[in-house]
Short mmCIF file of N, CA and C in Angstrom, two decimals:
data_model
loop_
_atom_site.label_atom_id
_atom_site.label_comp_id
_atom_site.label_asym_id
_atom_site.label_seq_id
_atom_site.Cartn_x
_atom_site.Cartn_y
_atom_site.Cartn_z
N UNK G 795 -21.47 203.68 -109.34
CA UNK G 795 -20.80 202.70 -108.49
C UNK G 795 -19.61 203.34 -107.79
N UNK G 796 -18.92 203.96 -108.15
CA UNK G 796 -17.20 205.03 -108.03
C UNK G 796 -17.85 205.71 -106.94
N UNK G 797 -19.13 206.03 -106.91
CA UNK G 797 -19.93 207.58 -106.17
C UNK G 797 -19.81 206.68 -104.82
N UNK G 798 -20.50 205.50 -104.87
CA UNK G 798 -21.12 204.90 -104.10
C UNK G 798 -19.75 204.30 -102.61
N UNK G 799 -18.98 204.31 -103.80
CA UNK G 799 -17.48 203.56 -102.93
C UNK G 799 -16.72 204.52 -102.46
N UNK G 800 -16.54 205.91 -103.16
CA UNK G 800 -15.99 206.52 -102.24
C UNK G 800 -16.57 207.88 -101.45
N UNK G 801 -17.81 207.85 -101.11
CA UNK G 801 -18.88 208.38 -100.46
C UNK G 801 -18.76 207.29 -99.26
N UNK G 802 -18.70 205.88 -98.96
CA UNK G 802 -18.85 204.97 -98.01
C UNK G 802 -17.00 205.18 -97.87
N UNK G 803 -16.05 205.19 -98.07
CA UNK G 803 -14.58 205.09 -97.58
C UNK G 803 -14.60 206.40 -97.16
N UNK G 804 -15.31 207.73 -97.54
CA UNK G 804 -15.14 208.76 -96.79
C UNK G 804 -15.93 208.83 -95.46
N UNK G 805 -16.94 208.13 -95.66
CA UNK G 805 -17.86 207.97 -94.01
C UNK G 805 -17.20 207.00 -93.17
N UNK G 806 -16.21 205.92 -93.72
CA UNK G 806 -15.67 205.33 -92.60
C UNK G 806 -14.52 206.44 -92.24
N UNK G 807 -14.31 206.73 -92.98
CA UNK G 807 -12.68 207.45 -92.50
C UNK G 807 -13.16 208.71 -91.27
N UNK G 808 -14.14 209.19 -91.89
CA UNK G 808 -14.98 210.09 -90.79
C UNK G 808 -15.01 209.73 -89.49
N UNK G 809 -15.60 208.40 -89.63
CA UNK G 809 -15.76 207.64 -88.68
C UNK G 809 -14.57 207.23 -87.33
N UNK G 810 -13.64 206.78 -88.31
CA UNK G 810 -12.44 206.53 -87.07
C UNK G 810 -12.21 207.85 -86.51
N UNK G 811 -11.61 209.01 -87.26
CA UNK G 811 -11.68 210.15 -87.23
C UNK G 811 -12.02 210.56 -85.94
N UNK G 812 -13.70 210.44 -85.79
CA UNK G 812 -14.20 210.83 -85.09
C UNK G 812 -13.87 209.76 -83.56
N UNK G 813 -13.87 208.51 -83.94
CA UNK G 813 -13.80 207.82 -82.54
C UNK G 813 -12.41 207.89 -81.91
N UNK G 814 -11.18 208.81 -82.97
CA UNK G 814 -10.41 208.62 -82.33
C UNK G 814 -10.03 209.78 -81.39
N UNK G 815 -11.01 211.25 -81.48
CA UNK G 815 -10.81 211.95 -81.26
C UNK G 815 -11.41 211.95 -79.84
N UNK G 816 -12.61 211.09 -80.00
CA UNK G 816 -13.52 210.83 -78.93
C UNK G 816 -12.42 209.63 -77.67
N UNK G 817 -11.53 209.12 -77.83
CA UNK G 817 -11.27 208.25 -77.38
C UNK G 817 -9.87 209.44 -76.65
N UNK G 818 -8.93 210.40 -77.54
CA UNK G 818 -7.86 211.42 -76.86
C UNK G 818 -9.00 212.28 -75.91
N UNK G 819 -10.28 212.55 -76.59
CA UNK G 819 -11.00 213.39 -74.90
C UNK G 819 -11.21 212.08 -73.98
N UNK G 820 -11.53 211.39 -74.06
CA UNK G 820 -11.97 210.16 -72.66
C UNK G 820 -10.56 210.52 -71.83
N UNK G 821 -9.78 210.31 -72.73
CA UNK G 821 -8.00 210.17 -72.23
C UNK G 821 -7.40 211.36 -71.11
N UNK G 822 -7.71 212.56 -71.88
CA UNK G 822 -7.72 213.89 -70.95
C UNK G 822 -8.31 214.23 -70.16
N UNK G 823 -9.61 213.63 -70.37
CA UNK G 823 -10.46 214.00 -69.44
C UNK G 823 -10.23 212.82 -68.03
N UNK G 824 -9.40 211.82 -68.24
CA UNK G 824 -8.79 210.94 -67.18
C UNK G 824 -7.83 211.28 -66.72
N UNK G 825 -6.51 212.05 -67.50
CA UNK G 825 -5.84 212.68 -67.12
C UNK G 825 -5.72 213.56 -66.06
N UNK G 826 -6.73 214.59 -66.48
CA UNK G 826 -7.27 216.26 -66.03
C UNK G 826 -7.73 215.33 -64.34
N UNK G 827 -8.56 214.35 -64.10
CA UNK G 827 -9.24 213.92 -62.99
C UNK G 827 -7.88 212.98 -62.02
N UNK G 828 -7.26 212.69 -62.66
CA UNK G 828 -6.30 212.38 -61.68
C UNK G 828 -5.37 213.19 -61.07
N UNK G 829 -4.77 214.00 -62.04
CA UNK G 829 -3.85 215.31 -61.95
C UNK G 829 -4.71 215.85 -60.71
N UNK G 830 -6.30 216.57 -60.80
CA UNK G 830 -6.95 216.88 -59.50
C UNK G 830 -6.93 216.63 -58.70
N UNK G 831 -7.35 214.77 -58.04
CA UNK G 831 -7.39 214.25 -57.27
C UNK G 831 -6.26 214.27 -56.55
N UNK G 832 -4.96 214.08 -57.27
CA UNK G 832 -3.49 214.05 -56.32
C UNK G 832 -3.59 215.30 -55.99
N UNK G 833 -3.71 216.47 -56.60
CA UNK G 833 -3.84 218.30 -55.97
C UNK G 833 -4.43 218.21 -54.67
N UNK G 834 -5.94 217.65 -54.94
CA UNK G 834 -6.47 217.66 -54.06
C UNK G 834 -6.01 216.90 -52.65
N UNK G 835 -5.48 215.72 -52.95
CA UNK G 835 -4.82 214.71 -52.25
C UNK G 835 -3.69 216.00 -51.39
N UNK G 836 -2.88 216.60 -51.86
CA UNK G 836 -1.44 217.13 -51.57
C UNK G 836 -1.85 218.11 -50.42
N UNK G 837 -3.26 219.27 -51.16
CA UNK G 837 -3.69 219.83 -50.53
C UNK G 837 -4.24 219.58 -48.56
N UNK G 838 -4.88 218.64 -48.48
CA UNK G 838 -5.18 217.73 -47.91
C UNK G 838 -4.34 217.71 -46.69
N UNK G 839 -2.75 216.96 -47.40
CA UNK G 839 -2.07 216.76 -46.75
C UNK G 839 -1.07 217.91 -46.03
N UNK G 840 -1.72 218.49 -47.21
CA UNK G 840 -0.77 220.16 -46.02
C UNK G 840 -1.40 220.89 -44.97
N UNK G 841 -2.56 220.76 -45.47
CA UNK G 841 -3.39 221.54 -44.47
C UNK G 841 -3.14 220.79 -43.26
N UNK G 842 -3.26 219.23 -42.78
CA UNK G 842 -3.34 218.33 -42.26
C UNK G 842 -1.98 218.58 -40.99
N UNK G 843 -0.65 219.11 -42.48
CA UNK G 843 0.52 219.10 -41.65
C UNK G 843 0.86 220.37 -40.96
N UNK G 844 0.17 221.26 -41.78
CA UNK G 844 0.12 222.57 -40.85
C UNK G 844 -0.72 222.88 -39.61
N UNK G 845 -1.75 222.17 -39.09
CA UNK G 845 -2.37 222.04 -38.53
C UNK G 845 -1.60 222.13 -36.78
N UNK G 846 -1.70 222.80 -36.06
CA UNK G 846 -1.44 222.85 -34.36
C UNK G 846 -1.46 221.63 -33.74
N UNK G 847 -0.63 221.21 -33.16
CA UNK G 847 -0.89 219.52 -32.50
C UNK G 847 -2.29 219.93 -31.78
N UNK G 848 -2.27 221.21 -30.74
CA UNK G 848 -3.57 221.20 -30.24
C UNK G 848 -4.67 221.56 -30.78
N UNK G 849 -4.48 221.97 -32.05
CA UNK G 849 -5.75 221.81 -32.84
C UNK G 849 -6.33 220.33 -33.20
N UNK G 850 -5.73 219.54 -33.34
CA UNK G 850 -5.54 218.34 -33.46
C UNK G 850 -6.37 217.75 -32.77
N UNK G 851 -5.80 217.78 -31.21
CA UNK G 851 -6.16 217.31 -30.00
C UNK G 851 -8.05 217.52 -29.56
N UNK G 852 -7.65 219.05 -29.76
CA UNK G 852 -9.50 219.70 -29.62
C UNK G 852 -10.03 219.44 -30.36
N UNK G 853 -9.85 218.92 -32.15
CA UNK G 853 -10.91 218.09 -33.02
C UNK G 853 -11.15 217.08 -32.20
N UNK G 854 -10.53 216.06 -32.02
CA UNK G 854 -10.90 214.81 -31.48
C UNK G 854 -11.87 214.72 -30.58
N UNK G 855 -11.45 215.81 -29.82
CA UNK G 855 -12.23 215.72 -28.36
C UNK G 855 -13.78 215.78 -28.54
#
């Protein structure tokens, strides 16, 4: 019975364990994708601002 109870409190404990570790990667891995997106975002915006007014002009055209 002793075997039985703490064989099942070690598989839950495993358990959170595991979902909580799974839940800090979801987290980073949301992190890591926003942190990018604004890079990417910044990037964007420099290129954008470095850009020649008449370069500008001749895209449009």
């Amino acid at each position: 019975m002793a075997d039985n109870y703490l064989e099942k409190k070690f598989e839950d404990m495993r358990e959170r364990a595991s979902a909580k570790q799974a839940k800090e990667e979801r987290l980073r891995q949301a992190a890591w994708k926003k942190r990018m997106d604004a890079y990417r975002k910044r990037l964007a915006d420099e290129a954008a601002a470095t850009q020649k007014p008449s370069d500008v002009a001749e895209a449009e055209d």
